[in-house]
Amino acid sequence: MTPDFFKRTIHTPFKIVQLCYLLALSFVYFNIERLLFYIYNHEFYAHLSTSEVFRAWMGGWKFDISAGAYINLPVVVICIIGLFLSDQVFCSKWMQNIIRWLFFIPNTLAIILNIGDCGYFPFVLKRTTVTVFQEFANDSPISLFLSLAWDYFGLTLLGIILIVLLWWMSGRIQYAPINKSPLTKRIAFGLIETAAVAFLLVGAMRGGWAHSTRPITLSNASLYVKDTKDRDLVLNTPFCMLRTINKKVLEKVHYLPEDEAKKLFSGIYSAQPTGDKDSIFGQYKDFNVMILIVESFAKEHIGGLQQDKFGYTPHIDSLLKSPDVVYFPYAFANGRKSIDAMPSTLTSIPALGINFVTSCYSGVKLKGIPKVLKQNGYNHSIFMHGAPNGSMGFDAFTNQIGYDEYYGYNEFPNAKSQFDGMWGIWDKPFLKQAVKELSERKEPWLGTLFTVTNHTPFKVPEEDEGKYPKGKLEIHQTMGYTDNALNEFFKDASKQPWFKKTIFILIADHASETIRPEYQSLPGRFAIPMIWYIPGKPLSHLIDTNIVTEQADIFPSLLYLLGIKDPIVTSGQNMFDPNSYHYALIYDGDYRMMTGNKIYSMNQEGKVKEETIHTPLLPKLKGNETTTPPKVLPAIIQNFNERLIDDKMVPANDKAKI
């Protein structure tokens, strides 16, 4: 090649083409870096088939595009400004140098991060996140960087070559006008191109444009692999760093001596009879399980759970009177968001200072309800949610914890005709379709359904307008609609052969807006229904329900009923065990534990304050109850933080494939 080849520049008459070229170059580099990551760490992915590697790679493009949109934002902004500048200014040497350096610097950092992780990954088995600053807080970053660069000299040399090539390639295409552009034309075309770039940029950063889709996070990568440990092939390190900035990083705490903390709370539960006269343990072996997580279905608006019996859910009120139902009147959500309810309910991980799904720890090994049931003979598990697939990252999370099937908007027949215009399929037709889908799955199965309609802007279908009391809050009308949808669900289900061999668990994802004075309190902000409905084999009404329960209790309690002894990691308790402590854990800046008629509050330093509360939202104690000692709260947080940081959310002696 002649020296002129390396100086050759291709000219384009369109300013936007120069920007598109730089963005495409950045994307190509992300793929080169993923290829090097795969080659260098091939032993960790040798078990993947060609099709599985291809799926992970294609899924990775979404994360490459997102990271590329963020790191190239400076060059995008300067190029957008350039659209409105004269050709003379835009083509000037200083302007072209600004464009080139704003592209080169962040993309060089991306090369360093991705290439660096090629060598660092075998030691930690995960992509680097902002937790690295905590892990090496006592080391000099410069000396550490130089040491690693020397230890992995081959990768360092490869990185230098890529950086040099990046500089050369970044200047190969430049704008060169054919004719002078008048001001009006520059403004007109500039506005159109700016709007197009802004639209594409927002979608690229978020991973999509749907308002129901949360910006993609690390956990979304689980959608493209069967096993969470393989998701690092999907991800890239700049994305992981960007997405964990400002995310809370847990610290190992030592509020109590280790032996005392483990004695108070081990974090391990293995179902067993609660005593010699236990008549419940294992009595529901091989029953189907149907978990209904109802959007914003707060306890406050359910008449059957109020002292004055006034509410907006006549059908649930009627169900509560059924001899086939046992409900816990003092139940609480572990968080205030829908995305908190999923890990709390399905894996017993409450939102204690972090949102697990969007946190730095979302890649830890998990053993949730679907995996445990599958390991014990269940034939199928299905998660159903009427929102567009990808909404809230539910599809990725349910894939991560082992659901066999995700049934959403994309799978619903003729979905557009039943779309509510905002969130997804109306609850009534979706719940009706759910019965049909469940009837086609091989028993025993696990079904989980998350509703959507009872959510702002609190609309109901036109044909249902005026059917439900509007009450004093907008949510009251949609509470009535969803209540009716649940009633029709149970009516349709009662006609199916599987109905009387199914455990139905009905809860809310979180509480909602309040109007009753007693709910404008800490317990009121988290109060939800907790209903166990087993029409074929009702639970005993001698069960003590005068206790505090939480979403995180569902996992251990269910295993107890099914007689599954597999050990699990849980922050909850078996709500059917009269010998256990019973409590609800929440975080609102301080750690809180509601237990009996008390609330324990603990700050970040581990200081616990005890308060006795007189409210209808907590149990009235008779005097002979087992009380939870205040020290259990710091013991739980100590255990919780350590397990997430050290990736110990699966029991150490668990031999099952996770």
XYZ file of C-alpha atoms in Angstrom:
658
model
C 0.000 0.000 0.000
C 1.224 3.474 -0.827
C 1.452 6.188 1.836
C -1.359 7.985 0.021
C -3.736 5.154 0.894
C -3.462 5.918 4.608
C -4.151 9.601 3.976
C -7.100 9.021 1.684
C -10.348 10.642 2.764
C -13.740 9.908 1.251
C -15.873 13.023 0.902
C -19.638 13.112 1.213
C -21.993 15.959 0.287
C -24.160 15.235 3.342
C -23.155 16.245 6.878
C -25.330 13.539 8.430
C -23.403 10.823 6.565
C -20.236 11.683 8.486
C -22.109 11.166 11.765
C -23.683 7.912 10.572
C -20.262 6.617 9.568
C -18.820 7.310 13.020
C -21.750 5.609 14.755
C -21.452 2.592 12.459
C -17.713 2.427 13.162
C -18.421 2.446 16.888
C -20.921 -0.406 16.451
C -18.424 -2.481 14.454
C -15.847 -1.992 17.196
C -18.265 -3.246 19.853
C -18.689 -6.424 17.795
C -14.935 -6.860 17.363
C -14.523 -6.483 21.115
C -17.259 -9.061 21.783
C -15.517 -11.469 19.404
C -12.259 -11.030 21.308
C -14.105 -11.502 24.608
C -15.621 -14.744 23.285
C -12.317 -16.060 21.910
C -10.338 -15.173 25.016
C -12.959 -16.725 27.349
C -14.127 -19.527 25.074
C -13.768 -22.163 27.801
C -16.617 -20.544 29.732
C -18.936 -20.747 26.705
C -17.835 -24.065 25.204
C -21.138 -25.636 26.290
C -23.146 -23.264 24.069
C -24.288 -24.477 20.659
C -23.698 -22.382 17.553
C -27.331 -21.269 17.577
C -27.094 -20.256 21.245
C -23.951 -18.209 20.599
C -25.677 -16.593 17.618
C -28.748 -15.742 19.732
C -26.565 -14.211 22.440
C -24.636 -12.255 19.824
C -27.750 -10.897 18.145
C -29.198 -9.999 21.535
C -25.965 -8.199 22.318
C -26.566 -5.760 19.489
C -29.292 -4.075 21.523
C -26.796 -3.445 24.330
C -24.076 -2.353 21.904
C -26.443 0.151 20.317
C -27.502 1.441 23.729
C -23.938 1.837 25.008
C -22.899 3.358 21.679
C -25.684 5.920 21.903
C -24.498 7.004 25.346
C -20.772 7.181 24.687
C -21.249 8.904 21.327
C -23.655 11.501 22.667
C -20.964 14.250 22.643
C -20.144 13.713 18.970
C -23.840 13.463 18.100
C -24.504 16.806 19.791
C -21.638 18.586 18.029
C -22.658 17.118 14.663
C -26.260 18.212 15.227
C -25.031 21.730 15.961
C -22.943 21.485 12.815
C -26.047 20.885 10.709
C -26.986 24.520 11.258
C -23.505 25.950 10.730
C -22.152 27.235 7.441
C -20.148 24.855 5.286
C -17.044 26.921 5.867
C -17.288 26.544 9.654
C -18.269 22.870 9.565
C -15.421 21.960 7.209
C -12.822 23.958 9.094
C -9.898 22.057 10.564
C -10.709 22.999 14.152
C -14.343 21.851 13.793
C -13.320 18.543 12.249
C -10.774 18.034 15.026
C -13.459 18.621 17.662
C -15.707 16.036 15.990
C -12.892 13.542 15.711
C -11.692 13.886 19.309
C -15.228 13.764 20.757
C -15.645 10.463 18.940
C -12.194 9.074 19.615
C -11.908 9.634 23.379
C -15.086 7.841 24.569
C -14.661 5.016 22.045
C -11.061 4.550 23.185
C -12.333 4.223 26.740
C -14.832 1.620 25.486
C -11.981 -0.355 23.892
C -9.998 -0.240 27.137
C -12.985 -1.434 29.188
C -14.002 -4.238 26.824
C -10.467 -5.473 26.166
C -9.637 -5.174 29.854
C -12.588 -7.363 30.758
C -11.326 -10.070 28.404
C -8.538 -10.677 30.895
C -10.362 -9.778 34.110
C -13.480 -11.882 33.467
C -11.953 -15.305 34.362
C -11.257 -14.051 37.886
C -14.710 -12.672 38.705
C -16.932 -14.405 36.099
C -18.940 -11.264 35.445
C -18.663 -8.033 33.493
C -17.147 -5.131 35.383
C -19.611 -2.689 36.948
C -19.178 0.325 39.223
C -18.707 -2.094 42.128
C -15.090 -2.330 40.960
C -14.457 1.054 42.596
C -15.596 -0.380 45.919
C -13.603 -3.589 45.472
C -10.356 -1.718 44.788
C -11.047 1.335 46.944
C -7.728 0.912 48.778
C -5.600 0.543 45.646
C -4.069 3.215 43.453
C -6.070 3.159 40.195
C -3.068 4.201 38.076
C -0.689 1.575 39.489
C -3.420 -1.064 39.277
C -4.112 -0.183 35.631
C -0.415 -0.314 34.711
C 0.015 -3.602 36.529
C -2.893 -5.221 34.706
C -1.710 -3.801 31.372
C 1.690 -5.417 31.893
C 0.289 -8.744 33.152
C -1.884 -9.012 30.042
C 0.591 -7.588 27.583
C -0.930 -9.472 24.630
C -4.342 -7.930 25.245
C -2.725 -4.546 25.852
C -0.930 -4.715 22.505
C -4.161 -5.745 20.792
C -5.958 -2.825 22.426
C -3.292 -0.384 21.256
C -3.622 -1.675 17.682
C -7.408 -1.227 17.820
C -7.033 2.303 19.206
C -4.561 3.299 16.488
C -6.877 1.871 13.825
C -9.794 3.730 15.390
C -7.960 7.043 15.076
C -7.098 6.364 11.455
C -10.597 5.184 10.505
C -12.345 8.024 12.331
C -11.042 10.515 9.781
C -11.741 8.567 6.604
C -15.117 10.138 5.796
C -15.669 13.879 5.923
C -18.235 16.322 4.677
C -17.364 18.267 1.512
C -20.152 20.403 0.016
C -20.797 20.418 -3.714
C -22.838 23.594 -3.654
C -23.194 26.301 -1.061
C -26.142 25.631 1.280
C -28.425 28.653 1.898
C -29.386 29.358 5.501
C -33.069 28.452 5.059
C -32.180 25.092 3.559
C -29.721 24.337 6.361
C -32.347 25.163 8.977
C -35.110 23.151 7.278
C -33.032 20.022 6.692
C -31.267 20.463 10.014
C -34.542 20.401 11.944
C -35.726 17.287 10.127
C -32.414 15.485 10.661
C -32.255 16.593 14.308
C -35.719 15.207 14.989
C -34.837 11.907 13.307
C -31.541 11.573 15.186
C -33.167 12.466 18.528
C -35.913 9.894 17.972
C -33.429 7.153 17.083
C -31.064 8.132 19.884
C -33.728 7.910 22.591
C -34.872 4.508 21.336
C -31.274 3.298 21.171
C -30.505 4.398 24.729
C -33.704 2.939 26.203
C -33.719 -0.239 24.111
C -37.065 0.660 22.524
C -39.681 3.371 22.228
C -42.728 1.893 23.961
C -43.682 3.906 27.050
C -44.357 0.647 28.901
C -40.762 -0.476 28.296
C -38.287 0.480 30.986
C -34.785 1.413 29.813
C -32.859 -1.819 29.379
C -30.572 -2.882 32.195
C -28.142 -5.724 32.789
C -30.989 -8.099 33.661
C -32.500 -7.772 30.170
C -29.545 -9.751 28.823
C -30.979 -12.870 30.492
C -33.630 -12.936 27.775
C -31.056 -14.116 25.216
C -29.490 -16.990 27.173
C -30.799 -20.051 28.954
C -28.487 -19.630 31.926
C -27.792 -16.288 33.604
C -24.086 -17.081 33.882
C -23.864 -16.826 30.079
C -25.354 -13.348 29.844
C -21.936 -11.653 29.890
C -21.549 -12.738 26.274
C -24.600 -10.592 25.523
C -23.437 -7.588 27.520
C -20.572 -5.187 26.976
C -18.560 -3.527 29.742
C -19.307 0.146 28.893
C -23.027 -0.644 29.107
C -22.556 -2.356 32.475
C -20.601 0.595 33.822
C -23.079 3.173 32.523
C -26.136 1.303 33.746
C -24.786 0.859 37.264
C -23.743 4.477 37.779
C -25.790 5.920 40.658
C -27.056 2.440 41.510
C -26.666 1.616 45.158
C -23.660 -0.562 45.886
C -24.165 -2.757 48.918
C -21.513 -3.026 51.586
C -20.739 -5.959 53.804
C -21.844 -4.941 57.265
C -20.991 -6.392 60.645
C -23.741 -5.159 62.892
C -23.534 -8.341 64.951
C -20.839 -10.966 65.625
C -20.990 -13.581 62.841
C -22.035 -16.475 65.091
C -24.803 -14.473 66.733
C -26.095 -13.191 63.376
C -26.265 -16.701 61.874
C -28.015 -18.043 64.954
C -30.672 -15.349 64.658
C -31.026 -15.656 60.879
C -29.278 -18.068 58.510
C -31.097 -17.129 55.303
C -31.653 -20.837 54.530
C -35.058 -22.514 54.616
C -35.858 -26.179 54.076
C -39.511 -27.167 54.381
C -40.376 -29.714 57.035
C -43.262 -30.535 59.373
C -43.720 -27.856 62.002
C -44.407 -30.441 64.712
C -45.643 -33.963 65.462
C -49.255 -32.963 64.842
C -48.594 -31.113 61.566
C -51.395 -32.037 59.145
C -50.527 -29.559 56.384
C -46.946 -30.265 55.305
C -46.883 -31.927 51.875
C -50.657 -32.285 51.667
C -50.696 -30.470 48.317
C -48.002 -32.487 46.567
C -48.235 -32.124 42.763
C -51.003 -29.508 42.927
C -50.925 -26.932 40.164
C -49.891 -23.489 41.390
C -51.436 -20.262 40.096
C -49.992 -16.978 41.400
C -52.043 -13.886 40.586
C -50.132 -10.624 41.029
C -52.715 -7.879 40.643
C -51.560 -4.404 39.658
C -52.005 -1.796 42.454
C -54.670 -3.976 44.143
C -54.153 -2.318 47.508
C -55.731 -3.695 50.655
C -57.249 -0.275 51.388
C -59.797 -0.575 48.553
C -60.903 -4.160 49.316
C -64.031 -3.940 51.451
C -63.710 -7.414 52.950
C -60.398 -6.410 54.524
C -61.754 -3.233 56.186
C -63.327 -2.911 59.594
C -66.322 -1.099 58.076
C -66.444 -3.584 55.123
C -66.713 -0.721 52.606
C -64.756 -1.049 49.390
C -64.839 -1.483 45.621
C -64.306 -5.229 45.160
C -67.592 -7.093 45.755
C -66.389 -10.328 44.150
C -63.152 -10.555 46.147
C -65.170 -9.637 49.257
C -67.393 -12.637 48.529
C -64.380 -14.884 47.902
C -62.921 -13.952 51.292
C -66.010 -15.482 52.940
C -65.522 -18.797 51.136
C -64.607 -21.836 53.262
C -62.033 -22.601 50.549
C -60.060 -19.448 51.361
C -57.522 -18.601 54.025
C -56.313 -15.013 53.936
C -53.801 -13.091 55.995
C -55.204 -9.651 56.889
C -51.811 -8.199 57.855
C -49.857 -8.734 54.638
C -47.405 -6.293 53.115
C -45.530 -5.707 49.879
C -41.741 -5.596 50.121
C -41.563 -2.582 47.809
C -43.489 0.236 46.182
C -42.955 -0.672 42.517
C -44.166 -3.423 40.222
C -40.586 -4.347 39.429
C -39.935 -4.888 43.165
C -42.769 -7.401 43.451
C -41.287 -9.904 41.004
C -38.096 -10.833 42.906
C -39.880 -10.481 46.272
C -42.651 -12.909 45.332
C -40.903 -15.360 43.018
C -37.407 -15.549 44.523
C -37.917 -14.163 48.056
C -35.557 -11.224 47.460
C -37.115 -8.071 48.963
C -36.165 -4.561 47.851
C -33.875 -3.841 50.798
C -32.144 -0.711 49.594
C -31.836 -1.899 45.995
C -34.114 -2.816 43.155
C -32.745 -6.261 42.375
C -33.715 -6.345 38.687
C -31.911 -3.082 37.830
C -29.066 -3.496 40.334
C -25.425 -4.500 39.939
C -26.378 -7.864 41.454
C -28.999 -8.988 38.940
C -26.588 -11.562 37.482
C -26.176 -13.655 40.627
C -27.296 -17.271 40.533
C -30.907 -17.594 41.656
C -33.180 -20.417 42.696
C -36.760 -19.222 42.398
C -40.134 -20.945 42.419
C -40.032 -22.119 38.749
C -36.667 -23.873 39.041
C -37.480 -25.586 42.318
C -40.838 -26.852 41.048
C -39.274 -28.078 37.804
C -36.642 -29.984 39.778
C -39.502 -31.659 41.636
C -41.518 -32.977 38.716
C -43.533 -30.003 37.492
C -44.042 -30.256 33.743
C -44.432 -26.632 32.748
C -44.227 -23.063 34.012
C -45.755 -20.061 32.284
C -45.650 -16.359 33.105
C -48.421 -14.213 31.646
C -48.462 -10.434 31.349
C -50.660 -8.474 28.948
C -48.211 -5.641 28.269
C -46.034 -5.559 25.138
C -43.221 -8.081 25.467
C -40.213 -6.461 27.082
C -42.307 -4.270 29.367
C -40.623 -3.797 32.753
C -38.052 -6.415 31.732
C -40.437 -9.123 32.961
C -39.657 -11.437 30.044
C -35.926 -11.334 30.790
C -36.364 -11.811 34.538
C -38.785 -14.719 34.186
C -36.407 -16.372 31.730
C -33.598 -15.863 34.232
C -35.447 -17.591 37.078
C -36.534 -20.545 34.966
C -40.024 -20.047 33.528
C -40.493 -22.293 30.500
C -42.805 -19.877 28.697
C -43.610 -16.183 28.550
C -47.080 -15.275 27.328
C -47.587 -11.586 26.623
C -49.067 -9.113 24.195
C -47.191 -10.684 21.280
C -48.737 -14.099 21.930
C -52.298 -12.898 22.624
C -54.600 -13.544 19.633
C -55.761 -10.389 17.853
C -54.034 -8.278 20.513
C -54.685 -4.904 18.881
C -58.444 -5.294 19.288
C -58.076 -5.669 23.062
C -55.272 -3.159 23.630
C -56.087 -0.500 26.228
C -54.101 2.120 24.308
C -51.542 2.545 27.080
C -50.291 -0.506 28.961
C -51.501 -3.699 27.356
C -54.432 -6.094 27.037
C -57.464 -5.297 29.178
C -57.585 -7.573 32.231
C -60.921 -9.199 31.410
C -60.027 -10.717 28.012
C -56.487 -11.506 29.131
C -57.629 -13.417 32.220
C -60.215 -15.250 30.120
C -57.533 -16.274 27.630
C -55.271 -17.333 30.507
C -57.751 -20.063 31.489
C -57.638 -21.460 27.949
C -53.851 -21.384 27.883
C -53.500 -23.106 31.253
C -55.886 -25.846 30.159
C -53.536 -26.696 27.296
C -50.454 -27.120 29.529
C -49.445 -30.466 30.958
C -50.065 -30.826 34.688
C -48.757 -30.214 37.216
C -47.895 -26.694 36.128
C -46.922 -23.380 37.631
C -48.799 -20.379 36.294
C -48.170 -16.750 37.177
C -50.206 -13.832 35.874
C -49.523 -10.123 36.342
C -52.475 -7.872 35.459
C -52.196 -4.386 33.900
C -55.499 -2.456 33.873
C -55.577 -1.143 37.450
C -52.985 1.500 36.670
C -52.909 5.163 35.799
C -54.712 6.611 33.784
C -57.274 4.223 35.357
C -59.398 3.645 32.257
C -61.915 0.872 31.613
C -63.196 -0.343 28.221
C -65.975 1.749 26.699
C -68.500 -1.076 27.139
C -67.712 -1.120 30.889
C -68.077 2.611 31.493
C -70.561 3.284 34.301
C -70.623 -0.305 35.552
C -68.318 0.277 38.513
C -68.463 2.930 41.253
C -66.026 5.764 40.590
C -65.633 6.468 44.272
C -63.409 9.266 45.496
C -60.231 8.192 43.735
C -59.692 7.404 40.051
C -58.395 3.948 40.968
C -61.716 2.914 42.496
C -63.362 2.370 39.108
C -60.531 0.183 37.805
C -60.451 -1.733 41.105
C -64.055 -2.672 40.360
C -63.241 -3.638 36.783
C -60.289 -5.836 37.766
C -62.329 -7.350 40.593
C -64.949 -8.374 38.029
C -62.234 -9.717 35.700
C -60.907 -11.895 38.535
C -64.422 -13.130 39.258
C -64.870 -14.218 35.644
C -61.428 -15.836 35.720
C -62.375 -17.984 38.685
C -65.758 -18.816 37.134
C -64.101 -19.993 33.919
C -61.401 -21.848 35.850
C -64.012 -23.640 37.977
C -65.232 -25.409 34.818
C -61.797 -26.862 34.103
C -60.651 -30.308 35.287
C -57.545 -28.796 36.895
C -59.475 -26.317 39.075
C -59.802 -28.478 42.182
C -56.193 -29.490 42.104
C -54.796 -25.975 42.016
C -53.434 -23.640 44.680
C -54.428 -20.064 43.849
C -52.414 -17.300 45.505
C -53.697 -13.754 45.046
C -51.640 -10.715 46.029
C -50.996 -7.163 44.832
C -47.670 -6.018 43.455
C -47.789 -2.953 45.709
C -50.195 -0.613 47.457
C -51.612 2.473 45.743
C -52.923 5.951 46.492
C -54.751 6.301 49.786
C -57.757 8.132 51.144
C -58.434 6.429 54.493
C -56.522 8.138 57.338
C -55.207 4.877 58.827
C -53.534 4.009 55.501
C -51.614 7.263 55.408
C -48.941 5.629 57.515
C -45.959 3.328 57.101
C -48.012 0.101 57.264
C -50.694 1.641 55.022
C -48.227 2.449 52.248
C -47.348 -1.246 51.905
C -50.591 -3.065 52.875
C -51.789 -5.642 50.316
C -54.071 -8.703 50.217
C -52.627 -12.190 50.766
C -55.229 -14.766 49.736
C -54.752 -18.553 49.507
C -57.628 -20.206 47.647
C -57.598 -24.007 47.317
C -61.094 -25.078 46.214
C -60.360 -28.810 46.048
C -58.687 -29.133 49.431
C -59.185 -26.055 51.604
C -56.583 -25.054 54.150
C -57.536 -25.406 57.775
C -59.181 -22.355 59.272
C -57.312 -23.127 62.489
C -54.210 -21.629 60.879
C -53.093 -18.561 62.797
C -53.582 -15.584 60.483
C -53.133 -12.983 63.215
C -49.567 -12.491 62.046
C -47.598 -10.167 59.796
C -46.743 -11.633 56.386
C -44.971 -10.350 53.277
C -44.464 -11.178 49.607
C -41.117 -12.823 50.390
C -42.970 -15.403 52.537
C -44.767 -16.919 49.543
C -41.810 -18.987 48.268
C -41.036 -20.857 51.532
C -44.732 -21.182 52.404
C -45.554 -22.728 49.039
C -42.743 -25.283 49.309
C -44.099 -26.251 52.735
C -47.572 -26.946 51.332
C -46.119 -28.916 48.416
C -43.821 -30.912 50.700
C -40.704 -29.891 48.764
C -37.693 -30.061 51.085
C -35.132 -28.468 48.736
C -33.165 -25.824 50.671
C -33.575 -22.279 49.431
C -32.158 -18.877 50.287
C -34.920 -16.599 51.513
C -35.419 -13.427 53.472
C -38.939 -14.565 54.360
C -40.516 -17.238 56.535
C -43.117 -19.978 56.241
C -46.295 -18.121 57.128
C -47.973 -21.429 58.116
C -45.338 -22.223 60.745
C -46.546 -21.234 64.230
C -42.987 -21.536 65.559
C -41.411 -19.033 63.143
C -40.843 -15.339 63.512
C -43.315 -13.436 61.356
C -42.505 -10.036 59.940
C -42.458 -7.836 56.854
C -39.307 -6.143 55.584
C -39.305 -2.817 53.754
C -36.848 -0.043 52.996
C -37.685 3.643 52.814
C -34.308 5.188 53.511
C -34.084 3.185 56.716
C -34.585 -0.551 57.083
C -37.957 -1.378 58.608
C -39.402 -4.538 60.084
C -43.085 -4.773 60.968
C -43.728 -7.612 63.405
C -46.699 -8.055 65.699
C -47.748 -4.579 66.754
C -44.220 -3.205 66.555
C -42.079 -1.515 63.944
C -38.305 -1.791 64.178
C -36.345 0.881 62.334
C -32.618 0.596 61.626
C -30.305 3.175 60.091
C -27.200 2.440 57.987
C -25.049 2.232 61.118
C -27.115 -0.645 62.508
C -28.843 1.233 65.307
C -32.311 -0.243 65.900
C -35.246 1.739 67.266
C -38.385 -0.041 68.483
C -41.865 1.480 68.301
C -45.211 0.005 69.354
C -48.001 0.970 66.954
C -51.730 0.904 67.649
C -53.378 0.573 64.250
C -55.930 -1.746 62.630
C -53.255 -2.494 60.007
C -51.159 -4.535 62.458
C -52.245 -7.500 64.611
C -53.705 -7.087 68.065
C -51.556 -9.296 70.272
C -53.061 -11.676 72.812
C -49.877 -11.971 74.851
C -48.764 -15.507 74.010
C -47.321 -14.850 70.525
C -43.723 -15.553 69.536
C -42.190 -12.121 69.166
C -39.372 -11.290 66.792
C -36.331 -9.934 68.669
C -35.074 -6.541 67.400
C -31.661 -8.038 66.608
C -33.187 -10.168 63.847
C -33.400 -7.081 61.624
C -29.633 -6.340 61.561
C -28.975 -10.084 61.232
C -31.153 -10.233 58.100
C -29.508 -7.194 56.491
C -26.049 -8.549 57.298
C -26.962 -11.875 55.667
C -28.740 -10.260 52.710
C -25.863 -7.957 51.771
C -23.219 -10.660 52.076
C -25.141 -13.142 49.945
C -25.737 -10.673 47.112
C -22.170 -9.353 47.117
C -20.621 -12.851 47.215
C -23.166 -14.469 44.847
C -24.509 -16.845 47.502
C -28.221 -16.692 46.705
C -28.213 -20.472 46.189
C -27.465 -22.756 49.181
C -23.811 -23.850 49.199
C -24.728 -27.548 49.320
C -27.232 -27.332 46.472
C -26.263 -29.916 43.858
C -29.041 -29.124 41.402
C -28.143 -27.380 38.174
C -28.915 -23.683 38.502
